[in-house]
Coordinates of C-alpha atoms and ligand atoms in Angstrom, one line a residue:
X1062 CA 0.0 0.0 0.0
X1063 CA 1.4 3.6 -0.8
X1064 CA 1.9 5.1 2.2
X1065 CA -0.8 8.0 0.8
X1066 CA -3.3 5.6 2.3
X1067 CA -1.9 5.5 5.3
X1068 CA -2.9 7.3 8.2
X1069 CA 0.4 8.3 9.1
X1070 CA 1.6 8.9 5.7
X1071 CA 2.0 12.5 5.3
X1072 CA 5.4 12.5 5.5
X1073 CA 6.7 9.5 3.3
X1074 CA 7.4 9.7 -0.4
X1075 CA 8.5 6.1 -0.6
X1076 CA 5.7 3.6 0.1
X1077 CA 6.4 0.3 2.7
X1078 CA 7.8 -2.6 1.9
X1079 CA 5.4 -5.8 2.3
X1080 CA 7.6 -7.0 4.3
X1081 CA 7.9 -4.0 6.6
X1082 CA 3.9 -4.0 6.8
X1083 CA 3.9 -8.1 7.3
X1084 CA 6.2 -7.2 10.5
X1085 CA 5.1 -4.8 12.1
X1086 CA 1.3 -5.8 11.6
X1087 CA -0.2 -6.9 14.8
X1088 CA -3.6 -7.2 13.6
X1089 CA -4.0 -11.0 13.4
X1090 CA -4.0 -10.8 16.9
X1091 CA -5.2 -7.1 17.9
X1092 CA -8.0 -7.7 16.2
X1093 CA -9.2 -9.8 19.3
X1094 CA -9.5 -5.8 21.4
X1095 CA -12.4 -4.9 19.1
X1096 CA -15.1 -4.3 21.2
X1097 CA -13.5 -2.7 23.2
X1098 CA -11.5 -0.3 20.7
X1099 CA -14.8 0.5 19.7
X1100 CA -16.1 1.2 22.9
X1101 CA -13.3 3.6 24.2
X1102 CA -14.1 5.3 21.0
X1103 CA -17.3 5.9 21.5
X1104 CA -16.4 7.9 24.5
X1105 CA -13.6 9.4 23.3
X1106 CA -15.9 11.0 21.1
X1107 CA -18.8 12.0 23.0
X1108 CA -16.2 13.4 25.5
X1109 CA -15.0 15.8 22.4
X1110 CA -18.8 16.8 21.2
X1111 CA -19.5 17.6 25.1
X1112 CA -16.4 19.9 25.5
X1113 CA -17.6 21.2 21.8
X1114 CA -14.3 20.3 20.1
X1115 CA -16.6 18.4 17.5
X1116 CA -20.5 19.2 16.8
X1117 CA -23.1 17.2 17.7
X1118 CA -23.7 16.2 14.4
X1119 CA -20.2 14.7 13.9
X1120 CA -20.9 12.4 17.1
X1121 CA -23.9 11.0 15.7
X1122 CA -21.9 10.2 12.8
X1123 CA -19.4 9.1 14.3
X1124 CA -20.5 6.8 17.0
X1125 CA -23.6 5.3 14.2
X1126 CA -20.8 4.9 12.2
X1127 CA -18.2 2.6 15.1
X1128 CA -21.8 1.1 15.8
X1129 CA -21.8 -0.3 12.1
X1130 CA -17.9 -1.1 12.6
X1131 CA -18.8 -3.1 15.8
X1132 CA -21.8 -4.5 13.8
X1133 CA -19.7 -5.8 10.5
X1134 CA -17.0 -7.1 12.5
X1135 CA -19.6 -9.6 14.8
X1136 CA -21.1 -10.2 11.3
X1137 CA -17.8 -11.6 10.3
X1138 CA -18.1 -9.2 7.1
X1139 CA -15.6 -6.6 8.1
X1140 CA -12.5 -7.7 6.1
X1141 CA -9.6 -7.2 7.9
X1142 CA -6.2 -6.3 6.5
X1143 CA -2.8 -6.7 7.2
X1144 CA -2.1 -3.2 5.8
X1145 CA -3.9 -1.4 7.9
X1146 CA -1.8 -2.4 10.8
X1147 CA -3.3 -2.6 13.9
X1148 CA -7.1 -2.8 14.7
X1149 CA -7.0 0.9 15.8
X1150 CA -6.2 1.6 12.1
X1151 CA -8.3 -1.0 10.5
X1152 CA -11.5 1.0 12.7
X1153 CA -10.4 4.3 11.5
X1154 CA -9.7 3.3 7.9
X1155 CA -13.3 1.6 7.7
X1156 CA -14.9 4.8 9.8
X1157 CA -13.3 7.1 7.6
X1158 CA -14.9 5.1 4.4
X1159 CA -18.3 4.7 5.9
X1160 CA -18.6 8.4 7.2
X1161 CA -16.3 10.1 4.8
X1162 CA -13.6 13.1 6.6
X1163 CA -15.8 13.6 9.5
X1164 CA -14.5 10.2 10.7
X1165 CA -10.8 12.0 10.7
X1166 CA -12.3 14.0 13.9
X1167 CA -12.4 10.9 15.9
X1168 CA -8.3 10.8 16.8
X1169 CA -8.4 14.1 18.0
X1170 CA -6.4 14.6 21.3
X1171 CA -5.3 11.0 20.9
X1172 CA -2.9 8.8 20.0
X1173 CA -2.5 4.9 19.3
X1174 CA 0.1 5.1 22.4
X1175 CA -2.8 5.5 25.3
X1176 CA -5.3 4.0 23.1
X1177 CA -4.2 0.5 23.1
X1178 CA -3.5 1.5 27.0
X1179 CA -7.1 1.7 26.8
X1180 CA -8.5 -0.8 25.1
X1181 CA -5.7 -3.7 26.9
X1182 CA -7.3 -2.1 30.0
X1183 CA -11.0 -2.6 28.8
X1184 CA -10.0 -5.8 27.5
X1185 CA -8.2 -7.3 30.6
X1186 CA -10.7 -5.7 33.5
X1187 CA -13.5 -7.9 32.1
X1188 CA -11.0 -11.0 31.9
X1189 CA -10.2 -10.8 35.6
X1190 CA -13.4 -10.8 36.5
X1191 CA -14.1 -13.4 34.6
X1192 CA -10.7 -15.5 35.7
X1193 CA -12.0 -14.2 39.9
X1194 CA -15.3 -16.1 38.6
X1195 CA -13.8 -19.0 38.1
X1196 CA -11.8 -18.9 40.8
X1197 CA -14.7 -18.9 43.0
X1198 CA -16.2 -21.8 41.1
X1199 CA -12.9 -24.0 41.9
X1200 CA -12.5 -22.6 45.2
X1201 CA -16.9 -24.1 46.0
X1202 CA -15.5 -27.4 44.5
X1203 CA -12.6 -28.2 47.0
X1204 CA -14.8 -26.9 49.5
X1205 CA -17.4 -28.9 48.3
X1206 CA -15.1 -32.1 48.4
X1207 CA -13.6 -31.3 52.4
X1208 CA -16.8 -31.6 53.1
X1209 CA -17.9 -35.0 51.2
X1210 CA -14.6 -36.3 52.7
X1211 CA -14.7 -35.2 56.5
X1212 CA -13.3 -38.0 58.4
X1213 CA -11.3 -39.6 56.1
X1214 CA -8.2 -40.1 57.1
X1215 CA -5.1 -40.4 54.6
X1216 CA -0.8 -40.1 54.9
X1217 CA 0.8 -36.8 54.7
X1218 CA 3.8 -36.5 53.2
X1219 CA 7.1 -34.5 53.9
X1220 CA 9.7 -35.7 51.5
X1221 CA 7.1 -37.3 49.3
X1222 CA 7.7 -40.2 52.2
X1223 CA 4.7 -40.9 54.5
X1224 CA 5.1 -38.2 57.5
X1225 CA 2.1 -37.8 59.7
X1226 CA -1.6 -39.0 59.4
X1227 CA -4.2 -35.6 58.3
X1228 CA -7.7 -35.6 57.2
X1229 CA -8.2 -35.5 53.3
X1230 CA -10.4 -32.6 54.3
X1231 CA -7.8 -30.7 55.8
X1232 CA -5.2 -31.7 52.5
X1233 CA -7.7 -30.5 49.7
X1234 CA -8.8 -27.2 52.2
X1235 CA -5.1 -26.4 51.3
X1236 CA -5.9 -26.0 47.7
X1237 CA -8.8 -23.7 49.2
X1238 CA -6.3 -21.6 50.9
X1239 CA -3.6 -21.2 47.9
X1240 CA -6.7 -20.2 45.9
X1241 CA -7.8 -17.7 47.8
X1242 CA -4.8 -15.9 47.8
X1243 CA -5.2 -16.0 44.0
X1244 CA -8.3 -14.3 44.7
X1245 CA -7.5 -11.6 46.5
X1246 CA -4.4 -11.2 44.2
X1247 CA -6.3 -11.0 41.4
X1248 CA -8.7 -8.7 42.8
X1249 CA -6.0 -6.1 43.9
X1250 CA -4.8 -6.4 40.2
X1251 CA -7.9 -5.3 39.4
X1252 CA -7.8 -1.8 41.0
X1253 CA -4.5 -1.5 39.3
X1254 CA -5.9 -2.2 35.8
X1255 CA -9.2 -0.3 36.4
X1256 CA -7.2 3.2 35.6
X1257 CA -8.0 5.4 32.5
X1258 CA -5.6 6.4 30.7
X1259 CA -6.6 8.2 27.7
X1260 CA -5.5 11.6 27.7
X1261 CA -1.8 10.8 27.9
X1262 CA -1.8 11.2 23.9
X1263 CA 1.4 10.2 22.1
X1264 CA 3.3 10.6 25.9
X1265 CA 3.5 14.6 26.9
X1266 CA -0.7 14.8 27.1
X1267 CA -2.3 17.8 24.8
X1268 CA -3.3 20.8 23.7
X1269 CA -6.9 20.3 23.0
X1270 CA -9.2 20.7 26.1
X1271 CA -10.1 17.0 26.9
X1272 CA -12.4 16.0 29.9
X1273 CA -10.5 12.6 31.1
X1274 CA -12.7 12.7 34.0
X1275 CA -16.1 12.5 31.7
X1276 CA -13.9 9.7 29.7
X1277 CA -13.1 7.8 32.8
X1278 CA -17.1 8.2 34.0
X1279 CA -18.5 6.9 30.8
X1280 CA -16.4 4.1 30.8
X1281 CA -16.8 3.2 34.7
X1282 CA -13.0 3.9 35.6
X1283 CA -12.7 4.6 38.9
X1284 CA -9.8 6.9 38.7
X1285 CA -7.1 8.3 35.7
X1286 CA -3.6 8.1 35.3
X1287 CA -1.4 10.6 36.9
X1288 CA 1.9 10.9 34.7
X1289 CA 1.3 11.2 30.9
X1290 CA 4.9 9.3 30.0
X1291 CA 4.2 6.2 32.7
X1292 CA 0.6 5.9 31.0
X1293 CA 2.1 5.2 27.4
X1294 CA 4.6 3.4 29.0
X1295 CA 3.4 1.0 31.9
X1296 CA 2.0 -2.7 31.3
X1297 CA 3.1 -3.6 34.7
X1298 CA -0.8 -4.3 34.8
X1299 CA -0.1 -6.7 32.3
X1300 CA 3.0 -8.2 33.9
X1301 CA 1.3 -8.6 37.4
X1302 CA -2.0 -10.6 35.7
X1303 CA 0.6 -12.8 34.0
X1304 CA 2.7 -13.6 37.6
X1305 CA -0.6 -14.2 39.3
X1306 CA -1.8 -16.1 36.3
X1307 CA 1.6 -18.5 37.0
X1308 CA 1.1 -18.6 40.6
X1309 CA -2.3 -19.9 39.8
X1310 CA -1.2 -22.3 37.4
X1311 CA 1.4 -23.3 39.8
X1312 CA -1.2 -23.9 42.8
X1313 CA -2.9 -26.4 40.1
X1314 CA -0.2 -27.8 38.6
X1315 CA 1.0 -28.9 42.4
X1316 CA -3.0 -30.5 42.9
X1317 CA -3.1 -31.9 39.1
X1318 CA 0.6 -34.0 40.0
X1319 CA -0.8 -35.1 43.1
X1320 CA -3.7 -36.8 41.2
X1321 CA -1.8 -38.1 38.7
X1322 CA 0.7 -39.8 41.6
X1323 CA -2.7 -40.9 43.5
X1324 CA -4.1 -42.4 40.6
X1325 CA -1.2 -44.8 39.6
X1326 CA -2.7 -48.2 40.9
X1327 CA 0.7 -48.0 43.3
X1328 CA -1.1 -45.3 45.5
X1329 CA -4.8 -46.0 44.6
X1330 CA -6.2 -43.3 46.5
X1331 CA -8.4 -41.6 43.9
X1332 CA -10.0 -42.4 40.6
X1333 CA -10.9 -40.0 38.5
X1334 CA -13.9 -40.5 36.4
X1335 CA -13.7 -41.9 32.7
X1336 CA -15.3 -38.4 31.2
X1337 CA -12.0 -36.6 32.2
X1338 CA -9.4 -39.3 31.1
X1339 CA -8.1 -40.6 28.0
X1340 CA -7.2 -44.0 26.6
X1341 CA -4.3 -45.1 25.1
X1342 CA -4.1 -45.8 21.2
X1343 CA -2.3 -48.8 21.6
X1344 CA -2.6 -50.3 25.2
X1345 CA -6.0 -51.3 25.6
X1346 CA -6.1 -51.4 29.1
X1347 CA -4.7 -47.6 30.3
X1348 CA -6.9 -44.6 31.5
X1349 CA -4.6 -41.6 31.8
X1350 CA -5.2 -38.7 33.7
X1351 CA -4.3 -36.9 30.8
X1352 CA -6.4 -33.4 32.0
X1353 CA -4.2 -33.5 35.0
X1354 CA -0.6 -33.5 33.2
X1355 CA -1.9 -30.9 30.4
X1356 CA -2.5 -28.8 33.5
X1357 CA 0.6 -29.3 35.0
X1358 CA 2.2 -28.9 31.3
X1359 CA 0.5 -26.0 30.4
X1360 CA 2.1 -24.2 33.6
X1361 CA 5.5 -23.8 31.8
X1362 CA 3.9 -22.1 28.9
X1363 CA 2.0 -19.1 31.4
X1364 CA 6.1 -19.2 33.3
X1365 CA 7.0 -18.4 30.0
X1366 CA 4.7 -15.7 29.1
X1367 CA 6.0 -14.1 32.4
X1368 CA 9.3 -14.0 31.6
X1369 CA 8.4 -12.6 28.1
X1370 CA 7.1 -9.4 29.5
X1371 CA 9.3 -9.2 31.4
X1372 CA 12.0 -9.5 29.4
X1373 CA 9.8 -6.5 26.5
X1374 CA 10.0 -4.3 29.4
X1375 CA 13.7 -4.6 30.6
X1376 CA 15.6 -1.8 30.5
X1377 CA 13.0 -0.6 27.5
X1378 CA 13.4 3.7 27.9
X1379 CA 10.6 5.7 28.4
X1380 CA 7.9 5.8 26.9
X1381 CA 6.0 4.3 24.4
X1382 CA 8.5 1.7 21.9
X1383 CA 7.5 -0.5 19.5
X1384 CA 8.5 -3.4 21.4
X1385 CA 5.2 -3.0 23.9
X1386 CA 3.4 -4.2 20.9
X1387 CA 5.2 -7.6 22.0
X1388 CA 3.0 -7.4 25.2
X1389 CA -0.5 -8.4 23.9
X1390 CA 0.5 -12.4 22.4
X1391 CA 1.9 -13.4 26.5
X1392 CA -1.3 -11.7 27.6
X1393 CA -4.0 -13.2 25.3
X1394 CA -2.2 -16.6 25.5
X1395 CA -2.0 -16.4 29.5
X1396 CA -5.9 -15.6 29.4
X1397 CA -6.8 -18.7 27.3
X1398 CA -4.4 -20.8 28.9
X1399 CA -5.5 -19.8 32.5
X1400 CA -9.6 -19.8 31.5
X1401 CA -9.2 -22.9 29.8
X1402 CA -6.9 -25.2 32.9
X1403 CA -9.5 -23.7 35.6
X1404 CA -12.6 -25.1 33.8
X1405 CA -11.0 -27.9 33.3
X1406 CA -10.0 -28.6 36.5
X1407 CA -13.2 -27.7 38.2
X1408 CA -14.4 -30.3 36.2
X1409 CA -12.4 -33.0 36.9
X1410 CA -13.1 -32.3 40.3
X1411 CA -16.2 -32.5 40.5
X1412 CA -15.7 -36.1 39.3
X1413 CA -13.3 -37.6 41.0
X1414 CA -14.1 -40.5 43.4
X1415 CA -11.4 -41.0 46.9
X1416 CA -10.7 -44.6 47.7
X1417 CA -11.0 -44.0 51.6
X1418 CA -9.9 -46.9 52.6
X1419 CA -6.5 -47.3 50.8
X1420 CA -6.0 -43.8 52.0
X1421 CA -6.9 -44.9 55.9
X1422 CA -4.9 -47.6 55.0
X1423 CA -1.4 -46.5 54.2
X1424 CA -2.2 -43.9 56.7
X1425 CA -1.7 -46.3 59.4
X1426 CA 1.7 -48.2 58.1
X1427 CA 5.1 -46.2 58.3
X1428 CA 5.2 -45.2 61.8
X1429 CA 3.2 -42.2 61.0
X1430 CA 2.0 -41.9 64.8
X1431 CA 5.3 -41.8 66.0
X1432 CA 5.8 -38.0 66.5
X1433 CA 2.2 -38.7 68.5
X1434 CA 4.3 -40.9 71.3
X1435 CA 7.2 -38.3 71.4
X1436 CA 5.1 -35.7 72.1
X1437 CA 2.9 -38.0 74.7
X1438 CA 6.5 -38.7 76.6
X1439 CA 7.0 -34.4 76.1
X1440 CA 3.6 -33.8 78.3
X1441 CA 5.0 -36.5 81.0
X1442 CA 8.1 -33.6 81.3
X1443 CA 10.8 -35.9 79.4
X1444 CA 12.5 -33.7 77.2
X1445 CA 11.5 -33.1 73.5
X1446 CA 15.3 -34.7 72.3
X1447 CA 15.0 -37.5 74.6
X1448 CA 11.4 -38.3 73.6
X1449 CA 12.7 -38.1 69.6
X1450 CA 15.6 -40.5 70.9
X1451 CA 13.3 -43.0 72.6
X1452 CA 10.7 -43.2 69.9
X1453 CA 13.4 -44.0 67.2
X1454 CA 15.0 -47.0 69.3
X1455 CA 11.1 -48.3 69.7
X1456 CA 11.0 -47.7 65.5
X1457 CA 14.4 -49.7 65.0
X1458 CA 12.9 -52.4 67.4
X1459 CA 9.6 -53.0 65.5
X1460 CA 11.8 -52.7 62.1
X1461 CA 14.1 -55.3 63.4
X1462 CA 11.1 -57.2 64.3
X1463 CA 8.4 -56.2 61.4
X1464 CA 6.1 -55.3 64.5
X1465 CA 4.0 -52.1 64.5
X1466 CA 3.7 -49.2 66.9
X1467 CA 0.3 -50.7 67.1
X1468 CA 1.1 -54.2 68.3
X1469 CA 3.3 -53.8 70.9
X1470 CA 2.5 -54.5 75.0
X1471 CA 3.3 -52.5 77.3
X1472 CA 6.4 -53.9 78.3
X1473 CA 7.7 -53.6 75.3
X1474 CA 7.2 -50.2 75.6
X1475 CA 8.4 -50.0 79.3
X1476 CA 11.4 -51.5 77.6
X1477 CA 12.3 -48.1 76.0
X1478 CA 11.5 -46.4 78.8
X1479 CA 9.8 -47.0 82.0
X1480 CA 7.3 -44.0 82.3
X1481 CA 5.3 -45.2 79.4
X1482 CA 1.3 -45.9 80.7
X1483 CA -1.1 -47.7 78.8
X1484 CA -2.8 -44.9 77.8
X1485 CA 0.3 -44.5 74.9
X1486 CA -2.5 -47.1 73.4
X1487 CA -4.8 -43.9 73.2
X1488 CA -2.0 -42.4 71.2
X1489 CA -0.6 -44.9 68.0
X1490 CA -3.8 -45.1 66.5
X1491 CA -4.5 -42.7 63.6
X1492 CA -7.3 -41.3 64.6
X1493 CA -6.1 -40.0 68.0
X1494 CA -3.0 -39.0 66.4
X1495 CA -5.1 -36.8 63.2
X1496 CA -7.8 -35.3 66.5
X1497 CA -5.1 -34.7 68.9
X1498 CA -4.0 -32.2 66.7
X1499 CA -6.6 -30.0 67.7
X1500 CA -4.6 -26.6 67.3
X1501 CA -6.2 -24.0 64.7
X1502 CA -4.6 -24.7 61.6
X1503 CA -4.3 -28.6 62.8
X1504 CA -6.0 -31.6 61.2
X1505 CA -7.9 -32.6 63.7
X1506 CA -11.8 -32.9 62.6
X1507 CA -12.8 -30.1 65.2
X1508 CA -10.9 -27.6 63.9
X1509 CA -11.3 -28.4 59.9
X1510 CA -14.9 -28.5 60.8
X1511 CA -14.3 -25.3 62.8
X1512 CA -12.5 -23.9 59.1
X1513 CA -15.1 -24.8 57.1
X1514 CA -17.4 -22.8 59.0
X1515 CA -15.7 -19.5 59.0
X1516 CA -15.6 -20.4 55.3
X1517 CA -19.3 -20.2 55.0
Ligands
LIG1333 N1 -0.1 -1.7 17.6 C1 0.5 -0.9 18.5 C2 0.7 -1.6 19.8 O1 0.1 -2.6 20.0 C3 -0.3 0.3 18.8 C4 0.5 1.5 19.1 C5 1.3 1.9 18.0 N2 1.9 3.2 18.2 C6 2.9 3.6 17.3 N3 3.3 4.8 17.5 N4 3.4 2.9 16.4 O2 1.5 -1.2 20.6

């Protein structure tokens, strides 16, 4: 295309290479900001008619004509070109040939620097919501499944080797935790996103008598942007969504490989339901949790789109460079990524059956009450390191002799050391040993019943 066409091309004799325009386009994926283009438009515009910088007969023009835009473009009839750019430019080329030169009024005051600000803004404030949805909805699901599962009683694991005996409850009320830090994460992001910025023009502001306030009110911003060169400049919006997005993805990439490790048949302590795994093509007889590891796999790709924006925005000088066009590909990828892994994994938890007594079951091999009788020699005044001591010769003994905590007398016990009662019996079975932990923020069932409440 001669750069006559363009909107920039006043001062070019020599028109752009394909090439040039194949590069720099970032249409194929801009294209996605739309609505919202349109939207900020809009108000831009009405902004300009109410401080009488256009008349009101432009407006209508205008905003009937981003209304047909909007209308062609849902249609799937507005053609979309690579020469034209960006969408900001493929809206202003089509306004301008709908409307004719009135359509030229629409950039005053502006520039494409705080307009994409704008539109990324618009785009990602509905996202989060959306994302803080479904949040929510994974967040009712593990709650949903503590409470299905109160009383079961399962390992825990330090080391990935069996440590001490918890509830399952108090295990997936863990996830609940993790995400609802994401929560309140991602609602803090939001106030930081929820900032207008148009008005900042190319970076130095402007001349023409703009009413950012009446901008920000149309279009439900709370606040604008203070500094004109940060507001061309900053996606740390975009950079913050993405971290949070990864720490998300991290919280269920650590659930999604504990299902895939409980659903070998060598732990057997969950199935998860033949609608969210897959078969193999050649081994007849596998179910894979293949949802879980997609999940887990999926994660590196969002760790990735972190240190991509991060990277655009190293030591980049103010304000606006061509490399923040780089910033929108690590966002919309994050966005899809993240919506897609959350459904998902609601999903497959709402279909996933716990084999309670394999998980009661290995809770009670290992010598998983032992820090129980340490702590019952502790409250009979022997010291802590002496209790550890004793209780490790009474584990060697029953290894020595393939004998559990369990089935020893009590003068085996008195063996080890002769303040030992027969209430230690009260103390080696798993279920003391889970309610005697009855601290808030322990497993026993009191206080995860007592956690669950304040949920509610
Ligand atoms: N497509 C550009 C972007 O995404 C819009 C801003 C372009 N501004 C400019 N002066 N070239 O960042």
């Amino acid at each position: 295309m001669t750069t006559k066409n363009k909107p920039w091309g006043g001062r070019f004799k020599e028109s752009t290479e394909r090439l040039v325009e194949e590069f720099t386009a970032s249409i194929h994926y801009d294209r996605r900001l739309y609505r919202h283009d349109i939207e900020g438009s809009i108000a831009h515009c009405r902004m300009l008619a109410r401080q009488g910088i256009i008349s009101a007969d432009d407006e209508k023009a205008i905003v009937q004509g981003l209304a047909d835009i909007r209308a062609d473009i849902e249609a799937g009839t507005f053609i979309f070109s690579v020469e034209d750019e960006d969408i900001h430019m493929a809206i202003e080329r089509s306004l301008i040939g709908r409307i004719g030169d009135v359509g030229g009024k629409l950039h005053t005051g502006r520039s494409r620097n705080d307009q994409v600000c704008l539109d990324i803004r618009l785009y990602l404030r509905d996202e989060v919501r959306s994302v803080i949805d479904l949040v929510r909805c994974l967040k009712s699901s593990f709650l949903t499944m503590a409470k299905d599962e109160m009383g079961v009683i399962m390992p825990g694991y330090t080391h990935m080797q069996k440590a001490q005996p918890v509830l399952l409850s108090h295990h997936l009320l863990a996830y609940w935790e993790m995400f609802d830090r994401d929560e309140q994460r991602l609602e803090e992001c939001y106030e930081r996103v929820n900032v207008m910025p148009l008005g900042a023009a190319a970076l130095a502001g402007t001349t023409i008598p703009l009413d950012r306030e009446y901008v920000a009110e149309l279009l439900q911003f709370p606040r604008i942007t203070k500094n004109s060169m940060d507001t061309v400049a900053d996606r740390d919006f975009i950079a913050e969504f993405i971290f949070i997005a990864g720490l998300l993805m991290m919280h269920m990439s650590r659930f999604c490989e504990e299902l895939v490790l409980w659903s070998t048949e060598e732990f057997g302590f969950v199935e998860i339901s033949d609608s969210y795994t897959t078969g193999s093509s050649i081994m007849p007889q596998k179910k894979n949790p293949d949802v879980a590891e997609l999940i887990r796999g999926k994660t590196g790709r969002v760790y990735g789109n972190l240190v991509s924006i991060l990277t655009v925005l190293k030591a980049l000088p103010l304000t606006y460079n061509r490399d923040l066009q780089e910033d929108k590909e690590s966002l919309f990828d994050t966005v899809d990524t993240l919506v897609g892994c959350l459904s998902a994994l609601s999903g497959m938890t709402e279909n996933l059956t716990f084999k309670r007594e394999k998980m009661l079951y290995e809770a009670t091999g290992g010598f998983s009450t032992a820090t129980d009788i340490a702590e019952y020699l502790v409250m009979k005044g022997v010291p802590f390191r002496d209790a550890h001591e004793i209780v490790g010769h009474l584990v060697a003994y029953c290894i020595e002799n393939e004998k559990k905590l369990e089935s020893l007398s009590i003068e085996e016990f008195k063996g080890f050391y002769e303040g030992f009662s027969k209430d230690v019996f009260d103390r080696v079975t798993v279920e003391r040993s889970v309610n005697g932990r009855n601290i808030p923020g322990g497993t026993s069932q009191e206080m995860v019943m007592r956690r669950i409440r304040e949920i509610e």
